[in-house]
mmCIF file of C-alpha atoms in Angstrom:
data_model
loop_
_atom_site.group_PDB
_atom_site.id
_atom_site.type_symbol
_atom_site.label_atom_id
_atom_site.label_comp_id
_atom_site.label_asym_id
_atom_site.label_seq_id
_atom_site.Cartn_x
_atom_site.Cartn_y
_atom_site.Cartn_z
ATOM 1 C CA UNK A 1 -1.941 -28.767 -13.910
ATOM 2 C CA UNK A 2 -5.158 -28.989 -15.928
ATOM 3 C CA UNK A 3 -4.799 -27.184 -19.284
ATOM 4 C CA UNK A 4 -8.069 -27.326 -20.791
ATOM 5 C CA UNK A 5 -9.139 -24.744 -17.859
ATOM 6 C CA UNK A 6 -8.600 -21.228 -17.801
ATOM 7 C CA UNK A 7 -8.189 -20.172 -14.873
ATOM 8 C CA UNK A 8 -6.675 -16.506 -12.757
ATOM 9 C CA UNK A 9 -3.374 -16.279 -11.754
ATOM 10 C CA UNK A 10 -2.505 -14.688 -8.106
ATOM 11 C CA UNK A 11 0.983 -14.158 -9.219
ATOM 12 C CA UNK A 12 3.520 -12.779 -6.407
ATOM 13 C CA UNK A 13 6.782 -11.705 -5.855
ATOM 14 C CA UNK A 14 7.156 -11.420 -2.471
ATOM 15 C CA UNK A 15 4.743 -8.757 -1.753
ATOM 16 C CA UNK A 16 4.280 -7.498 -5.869
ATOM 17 C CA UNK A 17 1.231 -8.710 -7.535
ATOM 18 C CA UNK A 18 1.845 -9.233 -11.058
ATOM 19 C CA UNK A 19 -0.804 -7.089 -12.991
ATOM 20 C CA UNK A 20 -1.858 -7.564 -16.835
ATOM 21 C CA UNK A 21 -1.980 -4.701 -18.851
ATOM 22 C CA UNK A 22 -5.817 -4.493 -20.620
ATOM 23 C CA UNK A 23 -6.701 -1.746 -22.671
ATOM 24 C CA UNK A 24 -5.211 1.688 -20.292
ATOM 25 C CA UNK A 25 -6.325 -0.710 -16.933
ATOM 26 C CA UNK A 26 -5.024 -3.517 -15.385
ATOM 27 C CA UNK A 27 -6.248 -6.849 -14.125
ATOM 28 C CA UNK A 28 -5.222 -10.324 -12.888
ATOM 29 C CA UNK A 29 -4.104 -12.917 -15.728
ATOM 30 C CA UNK A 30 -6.861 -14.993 -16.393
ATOM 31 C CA UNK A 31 -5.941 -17.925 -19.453
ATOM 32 C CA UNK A 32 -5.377 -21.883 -19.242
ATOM 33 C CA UNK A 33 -1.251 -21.205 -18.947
ATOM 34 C CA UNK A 34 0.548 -18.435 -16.355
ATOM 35 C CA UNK A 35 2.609 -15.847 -17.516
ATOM 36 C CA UNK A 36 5.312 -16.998 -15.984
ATOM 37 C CA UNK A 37 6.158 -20.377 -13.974
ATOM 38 C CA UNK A 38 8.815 -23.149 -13.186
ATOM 39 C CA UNK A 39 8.515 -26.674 -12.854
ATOM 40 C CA UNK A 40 9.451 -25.966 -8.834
ATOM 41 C CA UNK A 41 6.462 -24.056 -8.210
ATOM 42 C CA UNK A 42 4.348 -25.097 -5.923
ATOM 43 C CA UNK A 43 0.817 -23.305 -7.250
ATOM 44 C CA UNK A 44 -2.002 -22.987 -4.431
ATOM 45 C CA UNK A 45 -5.436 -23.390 -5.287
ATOM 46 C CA UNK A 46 -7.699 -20.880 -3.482
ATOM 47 C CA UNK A 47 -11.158 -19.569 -4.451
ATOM 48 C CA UNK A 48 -13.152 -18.747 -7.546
ATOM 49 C CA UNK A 49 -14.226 -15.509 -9.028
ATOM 50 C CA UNK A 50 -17.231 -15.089 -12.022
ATOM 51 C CA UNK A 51 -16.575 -19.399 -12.724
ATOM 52 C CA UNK A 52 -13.235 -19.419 -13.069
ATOM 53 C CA UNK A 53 -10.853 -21.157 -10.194
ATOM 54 C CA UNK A 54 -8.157 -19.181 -8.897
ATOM 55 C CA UNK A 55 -4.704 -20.102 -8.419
ATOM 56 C CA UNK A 56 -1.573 -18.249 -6.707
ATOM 57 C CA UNK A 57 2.378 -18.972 -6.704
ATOM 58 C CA UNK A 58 5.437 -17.246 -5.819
ATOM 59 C CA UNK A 59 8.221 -16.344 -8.455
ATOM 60 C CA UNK A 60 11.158 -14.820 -7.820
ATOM 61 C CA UNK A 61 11.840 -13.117 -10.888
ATOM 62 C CA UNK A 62 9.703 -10.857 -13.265
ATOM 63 C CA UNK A 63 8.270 -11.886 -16.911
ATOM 64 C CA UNK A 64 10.105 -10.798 -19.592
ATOM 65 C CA UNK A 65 7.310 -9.614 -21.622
ATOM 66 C CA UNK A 66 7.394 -6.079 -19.724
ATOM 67 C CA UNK A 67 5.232 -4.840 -22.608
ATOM 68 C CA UNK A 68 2.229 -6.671 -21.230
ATOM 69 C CA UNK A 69 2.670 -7.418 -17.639
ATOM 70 C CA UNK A 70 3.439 -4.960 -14.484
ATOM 71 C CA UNK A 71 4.506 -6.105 -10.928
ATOM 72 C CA UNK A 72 2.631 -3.546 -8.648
ATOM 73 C CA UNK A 73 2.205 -3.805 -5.034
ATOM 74 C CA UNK A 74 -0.399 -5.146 -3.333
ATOM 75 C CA UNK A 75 -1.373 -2.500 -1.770
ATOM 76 C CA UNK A 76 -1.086 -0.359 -4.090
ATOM 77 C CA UNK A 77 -3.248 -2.433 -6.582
ATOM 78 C CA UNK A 78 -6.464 -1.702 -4.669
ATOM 79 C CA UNK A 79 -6.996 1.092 -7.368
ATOM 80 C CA UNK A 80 -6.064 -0.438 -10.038
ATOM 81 C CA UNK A 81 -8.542 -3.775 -9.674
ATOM 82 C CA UNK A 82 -11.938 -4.750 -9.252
ATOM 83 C CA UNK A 83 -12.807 -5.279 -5.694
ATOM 84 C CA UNK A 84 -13.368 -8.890 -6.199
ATOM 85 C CA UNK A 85 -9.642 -9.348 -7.166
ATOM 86 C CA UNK A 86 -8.130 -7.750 -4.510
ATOM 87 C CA UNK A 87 -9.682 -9.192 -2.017
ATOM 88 C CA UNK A 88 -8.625 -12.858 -3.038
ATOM 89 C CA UNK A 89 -5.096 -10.943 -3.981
ATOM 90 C CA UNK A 90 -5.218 -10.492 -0.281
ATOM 91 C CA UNK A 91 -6.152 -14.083 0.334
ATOM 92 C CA UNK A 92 -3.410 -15.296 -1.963
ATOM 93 C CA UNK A 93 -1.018 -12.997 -0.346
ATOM 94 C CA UNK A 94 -1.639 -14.841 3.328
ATOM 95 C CA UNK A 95 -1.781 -18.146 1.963
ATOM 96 C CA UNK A 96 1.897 -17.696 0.687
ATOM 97 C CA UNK A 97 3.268 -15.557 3.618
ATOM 98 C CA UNK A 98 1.814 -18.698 5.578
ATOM 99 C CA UNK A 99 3.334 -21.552 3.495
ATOM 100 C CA UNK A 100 6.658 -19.755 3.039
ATOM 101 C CA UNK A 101 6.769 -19.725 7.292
ATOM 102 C CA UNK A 102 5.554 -22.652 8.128
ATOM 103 C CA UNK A 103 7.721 -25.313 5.896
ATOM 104 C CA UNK A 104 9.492 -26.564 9.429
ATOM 105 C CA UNK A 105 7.901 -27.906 12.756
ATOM 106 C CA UNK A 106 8.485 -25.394 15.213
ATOM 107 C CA UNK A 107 8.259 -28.252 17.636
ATOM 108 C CA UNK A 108 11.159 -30.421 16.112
ATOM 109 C CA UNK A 109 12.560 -29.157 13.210
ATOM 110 C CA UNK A 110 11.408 -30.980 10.367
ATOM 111 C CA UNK A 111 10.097 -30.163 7.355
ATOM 112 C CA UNK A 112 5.879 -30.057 7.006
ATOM 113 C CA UNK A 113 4.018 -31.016 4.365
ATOM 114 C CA UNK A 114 0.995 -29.683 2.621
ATOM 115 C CA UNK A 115 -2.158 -31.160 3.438
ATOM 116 C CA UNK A 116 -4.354 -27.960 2.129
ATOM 117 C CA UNK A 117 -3.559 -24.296 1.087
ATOM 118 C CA UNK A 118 -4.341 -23.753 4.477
ATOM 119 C CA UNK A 119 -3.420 -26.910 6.883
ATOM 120 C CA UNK A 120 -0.148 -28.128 7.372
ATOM 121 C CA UNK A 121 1.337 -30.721 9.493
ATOM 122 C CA UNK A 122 4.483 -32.359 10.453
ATOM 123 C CA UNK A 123 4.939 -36.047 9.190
ATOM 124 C CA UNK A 124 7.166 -37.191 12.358
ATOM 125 C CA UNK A 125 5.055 -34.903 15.254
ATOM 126 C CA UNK A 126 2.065 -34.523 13.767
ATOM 127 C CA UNK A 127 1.672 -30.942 14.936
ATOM 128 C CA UNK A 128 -0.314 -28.828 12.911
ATOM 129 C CA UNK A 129 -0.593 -25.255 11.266
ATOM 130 C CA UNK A 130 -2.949 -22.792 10.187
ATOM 131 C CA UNK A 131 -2.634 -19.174 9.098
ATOM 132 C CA UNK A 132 -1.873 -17.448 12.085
ATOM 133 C CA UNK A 133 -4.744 -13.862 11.777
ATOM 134 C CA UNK A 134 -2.867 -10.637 13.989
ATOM 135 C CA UNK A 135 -6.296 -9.430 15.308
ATOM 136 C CA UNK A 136 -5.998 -5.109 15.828
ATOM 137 C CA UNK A 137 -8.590 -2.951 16.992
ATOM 138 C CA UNK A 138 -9.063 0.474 15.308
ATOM 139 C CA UNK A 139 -11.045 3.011 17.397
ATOM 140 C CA UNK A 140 -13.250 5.894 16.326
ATOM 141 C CA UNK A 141 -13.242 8.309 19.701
ATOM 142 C CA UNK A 142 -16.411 11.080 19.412
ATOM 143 C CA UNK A 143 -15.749 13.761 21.772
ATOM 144 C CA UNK A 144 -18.889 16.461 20.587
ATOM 145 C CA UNK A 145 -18.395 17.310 16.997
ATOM 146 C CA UNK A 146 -15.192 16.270 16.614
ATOM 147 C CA UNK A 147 -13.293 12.876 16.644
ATOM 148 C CA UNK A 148 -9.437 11.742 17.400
ATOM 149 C CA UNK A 149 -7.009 11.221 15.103
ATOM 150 C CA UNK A 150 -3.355 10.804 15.244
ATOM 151 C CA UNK A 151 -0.614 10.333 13.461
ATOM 152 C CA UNK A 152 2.459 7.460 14.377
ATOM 153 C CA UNK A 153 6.293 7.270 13.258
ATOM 154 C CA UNK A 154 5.753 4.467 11.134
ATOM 155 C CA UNK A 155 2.664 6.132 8.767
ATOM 156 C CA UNK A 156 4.120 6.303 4.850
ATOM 157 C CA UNK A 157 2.867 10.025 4.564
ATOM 158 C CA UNK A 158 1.312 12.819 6.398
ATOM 159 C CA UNK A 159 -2.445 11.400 7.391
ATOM 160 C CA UNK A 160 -3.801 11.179 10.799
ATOM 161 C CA UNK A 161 -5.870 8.127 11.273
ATOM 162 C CA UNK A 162 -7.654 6.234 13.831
ATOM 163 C CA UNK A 163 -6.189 4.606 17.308
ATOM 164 C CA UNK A 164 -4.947 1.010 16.613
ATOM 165 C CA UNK A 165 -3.259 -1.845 18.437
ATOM 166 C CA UNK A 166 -3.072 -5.151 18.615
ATOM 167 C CA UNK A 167 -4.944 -7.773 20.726
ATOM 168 C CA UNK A 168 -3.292 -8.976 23.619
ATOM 169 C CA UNK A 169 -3.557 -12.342 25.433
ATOM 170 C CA UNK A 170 -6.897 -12.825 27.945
ATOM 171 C CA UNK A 171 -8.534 -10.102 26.843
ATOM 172 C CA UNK A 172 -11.967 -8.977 24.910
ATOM 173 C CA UNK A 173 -12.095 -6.786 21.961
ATOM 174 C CA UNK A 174 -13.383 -4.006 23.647
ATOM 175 C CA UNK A 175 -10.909 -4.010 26.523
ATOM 176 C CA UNK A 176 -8.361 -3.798 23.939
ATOM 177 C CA UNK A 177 -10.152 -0.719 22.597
ATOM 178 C CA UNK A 178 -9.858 0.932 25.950
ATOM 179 C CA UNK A 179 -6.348 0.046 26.649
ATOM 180 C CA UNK A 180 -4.552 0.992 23.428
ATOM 181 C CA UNK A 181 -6.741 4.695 24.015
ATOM 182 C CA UNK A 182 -5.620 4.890 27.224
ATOM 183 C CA UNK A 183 -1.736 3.603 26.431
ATOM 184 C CA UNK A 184 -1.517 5.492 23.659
ATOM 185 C CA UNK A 185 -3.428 8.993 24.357
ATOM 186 C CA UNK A 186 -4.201 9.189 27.942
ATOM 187 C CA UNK A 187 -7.946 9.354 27.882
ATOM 188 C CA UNK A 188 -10.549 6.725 29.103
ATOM 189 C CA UNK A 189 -13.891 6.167 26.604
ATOM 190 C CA UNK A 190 -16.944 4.939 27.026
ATOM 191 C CA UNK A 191 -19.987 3.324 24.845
ATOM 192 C CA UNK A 192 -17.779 1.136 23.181
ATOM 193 C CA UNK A 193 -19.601 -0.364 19.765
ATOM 194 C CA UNK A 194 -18.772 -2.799 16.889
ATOM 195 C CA UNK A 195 -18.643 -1.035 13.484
ATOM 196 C CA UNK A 196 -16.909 -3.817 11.818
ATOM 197 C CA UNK A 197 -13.784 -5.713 10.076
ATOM 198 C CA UNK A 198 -11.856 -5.923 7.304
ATOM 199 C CA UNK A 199 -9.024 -8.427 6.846
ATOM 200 C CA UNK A 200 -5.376 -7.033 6.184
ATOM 201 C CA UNK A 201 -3.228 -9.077 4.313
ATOM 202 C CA UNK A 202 0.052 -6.713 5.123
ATOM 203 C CA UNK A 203 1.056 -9.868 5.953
ATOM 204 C CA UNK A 204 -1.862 -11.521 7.778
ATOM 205 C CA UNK A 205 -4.155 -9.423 9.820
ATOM 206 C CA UNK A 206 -7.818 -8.829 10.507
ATOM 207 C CA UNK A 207 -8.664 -5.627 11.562
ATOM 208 C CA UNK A 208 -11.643 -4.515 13.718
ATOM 209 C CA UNK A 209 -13.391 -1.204 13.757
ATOM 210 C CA UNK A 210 -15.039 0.029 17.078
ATOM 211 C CA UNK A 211 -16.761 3.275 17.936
ATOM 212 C CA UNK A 212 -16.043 4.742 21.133
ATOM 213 C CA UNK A 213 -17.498 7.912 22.924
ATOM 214 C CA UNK A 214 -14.919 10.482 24.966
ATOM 215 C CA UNK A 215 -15.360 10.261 28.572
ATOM 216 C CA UNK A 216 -12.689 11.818 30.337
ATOM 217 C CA UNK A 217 -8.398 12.914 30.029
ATOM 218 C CA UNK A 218 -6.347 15.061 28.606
ATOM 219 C CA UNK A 219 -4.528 14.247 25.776
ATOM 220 C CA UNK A 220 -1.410 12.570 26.596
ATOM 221 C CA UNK A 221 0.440 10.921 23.442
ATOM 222 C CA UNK A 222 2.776 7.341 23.802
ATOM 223 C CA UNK A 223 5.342 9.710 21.610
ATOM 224 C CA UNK A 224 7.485 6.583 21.020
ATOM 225 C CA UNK A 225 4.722 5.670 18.614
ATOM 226 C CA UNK A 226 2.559 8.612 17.770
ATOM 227 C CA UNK A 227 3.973 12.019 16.673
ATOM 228 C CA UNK A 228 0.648 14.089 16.947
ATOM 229 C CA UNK A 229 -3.006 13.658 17.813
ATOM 230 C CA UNK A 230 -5.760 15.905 18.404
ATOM 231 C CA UNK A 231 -9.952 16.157 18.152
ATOM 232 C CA UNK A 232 -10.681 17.193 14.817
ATOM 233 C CA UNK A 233 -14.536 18.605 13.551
ATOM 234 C CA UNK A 234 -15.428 18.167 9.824
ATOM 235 C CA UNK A 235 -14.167 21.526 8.900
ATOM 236 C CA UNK A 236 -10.472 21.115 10.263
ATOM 237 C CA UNK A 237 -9.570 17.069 9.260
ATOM 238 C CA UNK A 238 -5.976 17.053 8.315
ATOM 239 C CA UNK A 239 -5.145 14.706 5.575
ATOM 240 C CA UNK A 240 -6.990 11.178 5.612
ATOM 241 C CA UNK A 241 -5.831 7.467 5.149
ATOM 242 C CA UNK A 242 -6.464 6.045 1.652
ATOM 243 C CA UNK A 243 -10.270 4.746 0.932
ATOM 244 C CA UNK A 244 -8.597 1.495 0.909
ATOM 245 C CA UNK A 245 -8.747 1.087 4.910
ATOM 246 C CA UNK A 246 -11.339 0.476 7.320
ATOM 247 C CA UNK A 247 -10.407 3.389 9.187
ATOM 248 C CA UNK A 248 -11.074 5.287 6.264
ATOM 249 C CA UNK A 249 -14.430 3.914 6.031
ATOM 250 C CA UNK A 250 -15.297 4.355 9.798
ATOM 251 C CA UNK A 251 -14.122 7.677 9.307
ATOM 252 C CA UNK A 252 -16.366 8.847 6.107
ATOM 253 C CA UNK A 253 -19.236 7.232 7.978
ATOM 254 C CA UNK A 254 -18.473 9.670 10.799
ATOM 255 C CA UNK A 255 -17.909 12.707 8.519
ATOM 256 C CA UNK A 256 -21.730 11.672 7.149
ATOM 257 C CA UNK A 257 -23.363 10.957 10.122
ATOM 258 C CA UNK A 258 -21.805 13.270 12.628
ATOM 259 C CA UNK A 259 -23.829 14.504 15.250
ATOM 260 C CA UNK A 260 -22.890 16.030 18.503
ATOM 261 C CA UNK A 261 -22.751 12.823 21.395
ATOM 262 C CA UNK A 262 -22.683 15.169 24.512
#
């Protein structure tokens, strides 16, 4: 490890990012040593930010100096951090899910080794590895002035939020759009449109935005995963998923640029 360069430190335990405390804030370590490390850590390499090169590891205990340092997690650091560090928090975050999981050849059971943060391969097979990305789709439905939100089982909280599911095998973004409506509230849409994407590291996923206009159905919920869902207009939204989403952001785009589609 060079030394002589300072450099930030992506520091994890399991899914707690170690945060420095900095004048009533936080941000990511940044000096020539880490906080914390062992001479068995394997320490990944991964991106820079404002000249400095970035560098994550896994630890499996916290540093002592509690005065200074706070684990926090991930998700929750999105408040608490520049942008620009929690999105390569993120990145560090997949990069070590995807290391941790891949250290044996699914194929024949040996152990892989480390070509890049992101490639490995198995010495006696030769297969290889990459990150695997769990594509979902979340869908904005527009029925009028109002738009569909629901709430599932597994939401930490009370807010509605958008339609989502996951891609399935052989089929287009879109048709995924239109299935996971249909499976999951009964109705059929039309005018399907890209709004965009935002990758999820919770562990590794890339979600997908889409706008979607109502075109016909009644609302029928999948009730073993949602527990309510209904058309909302501006004046009646029930509590909204955190700014840190893209449904959140598809969402306050609707909210400012609402206007009646039929």
């Amino acid at each position: 490890m060079d030394t002589t360069q300072a450099f930030w430190w992506f520091i994890f335990i399991k899914d707690q990012l170690l945060l420095k405390k900095k004048n009533g804030t936080y941000t990511i370590p940044c000096g020539k040593k880490p906080p914390i490390i062992d001479e068995t850590t394997v320490v990944y390499n991964i991106a820079t930010l404002d000249g400095y090169p970035c560098q994550t590891f896994a630890i499996t205990d916290s540093p002592e100096n509690n005065e200074q340092y706070v684990m926090v997690g991930l998700r929750e650091s999105y408040i608490h951090i520049p942008h620009e560090q929690f999105a390569i928090a993120g990145k560090a975050r997949q990069i070590l899910h995807f290391n941790c999981h891949t250290r044996f050849c699914a194929v024949c059971g040996n152990p892989t080794a480390q070509i890049t943060p992101i490639f490995r391969q198995c010495p006696a097979c030769k297969e290889e590895y990459y990150p695997p990305i769990a594509i979902a789709i979340l869908a904005l439905v527009r029925k009028g002035d109002s738009v569909l939100l629901v709430h599932a089982h597994n939401f930490k909280g009370n807010f509605h939020s958008l339609v989502a599911g996951f891609l399935e095998t052989g089929e287009t973004l879109e048709e995924c759009v239109q299935r996971e409506i249909l499976e999951e509230t009964g109705l059929k849409v039309k005018n399907v449109v890209y709004f965009g994407n935002q990758p999820w590291p919770f562990p590794s996923g890339l979600m997908v935005g889409f706008i979607a206009d109502y075109e016909s159905g009644e609302i029928t919920l999948q009730t073993d995963e949602l527990s309510h869902g209904a058309f909302y207009t501006k004046d009646t939204l029930p509590e909204l998923p955190g700014k840190i989403s893209l449904a959140r952001k598809m969402i306050d785009w609707w909210i400012e640029n609402n206007v009646c589609n039929q």
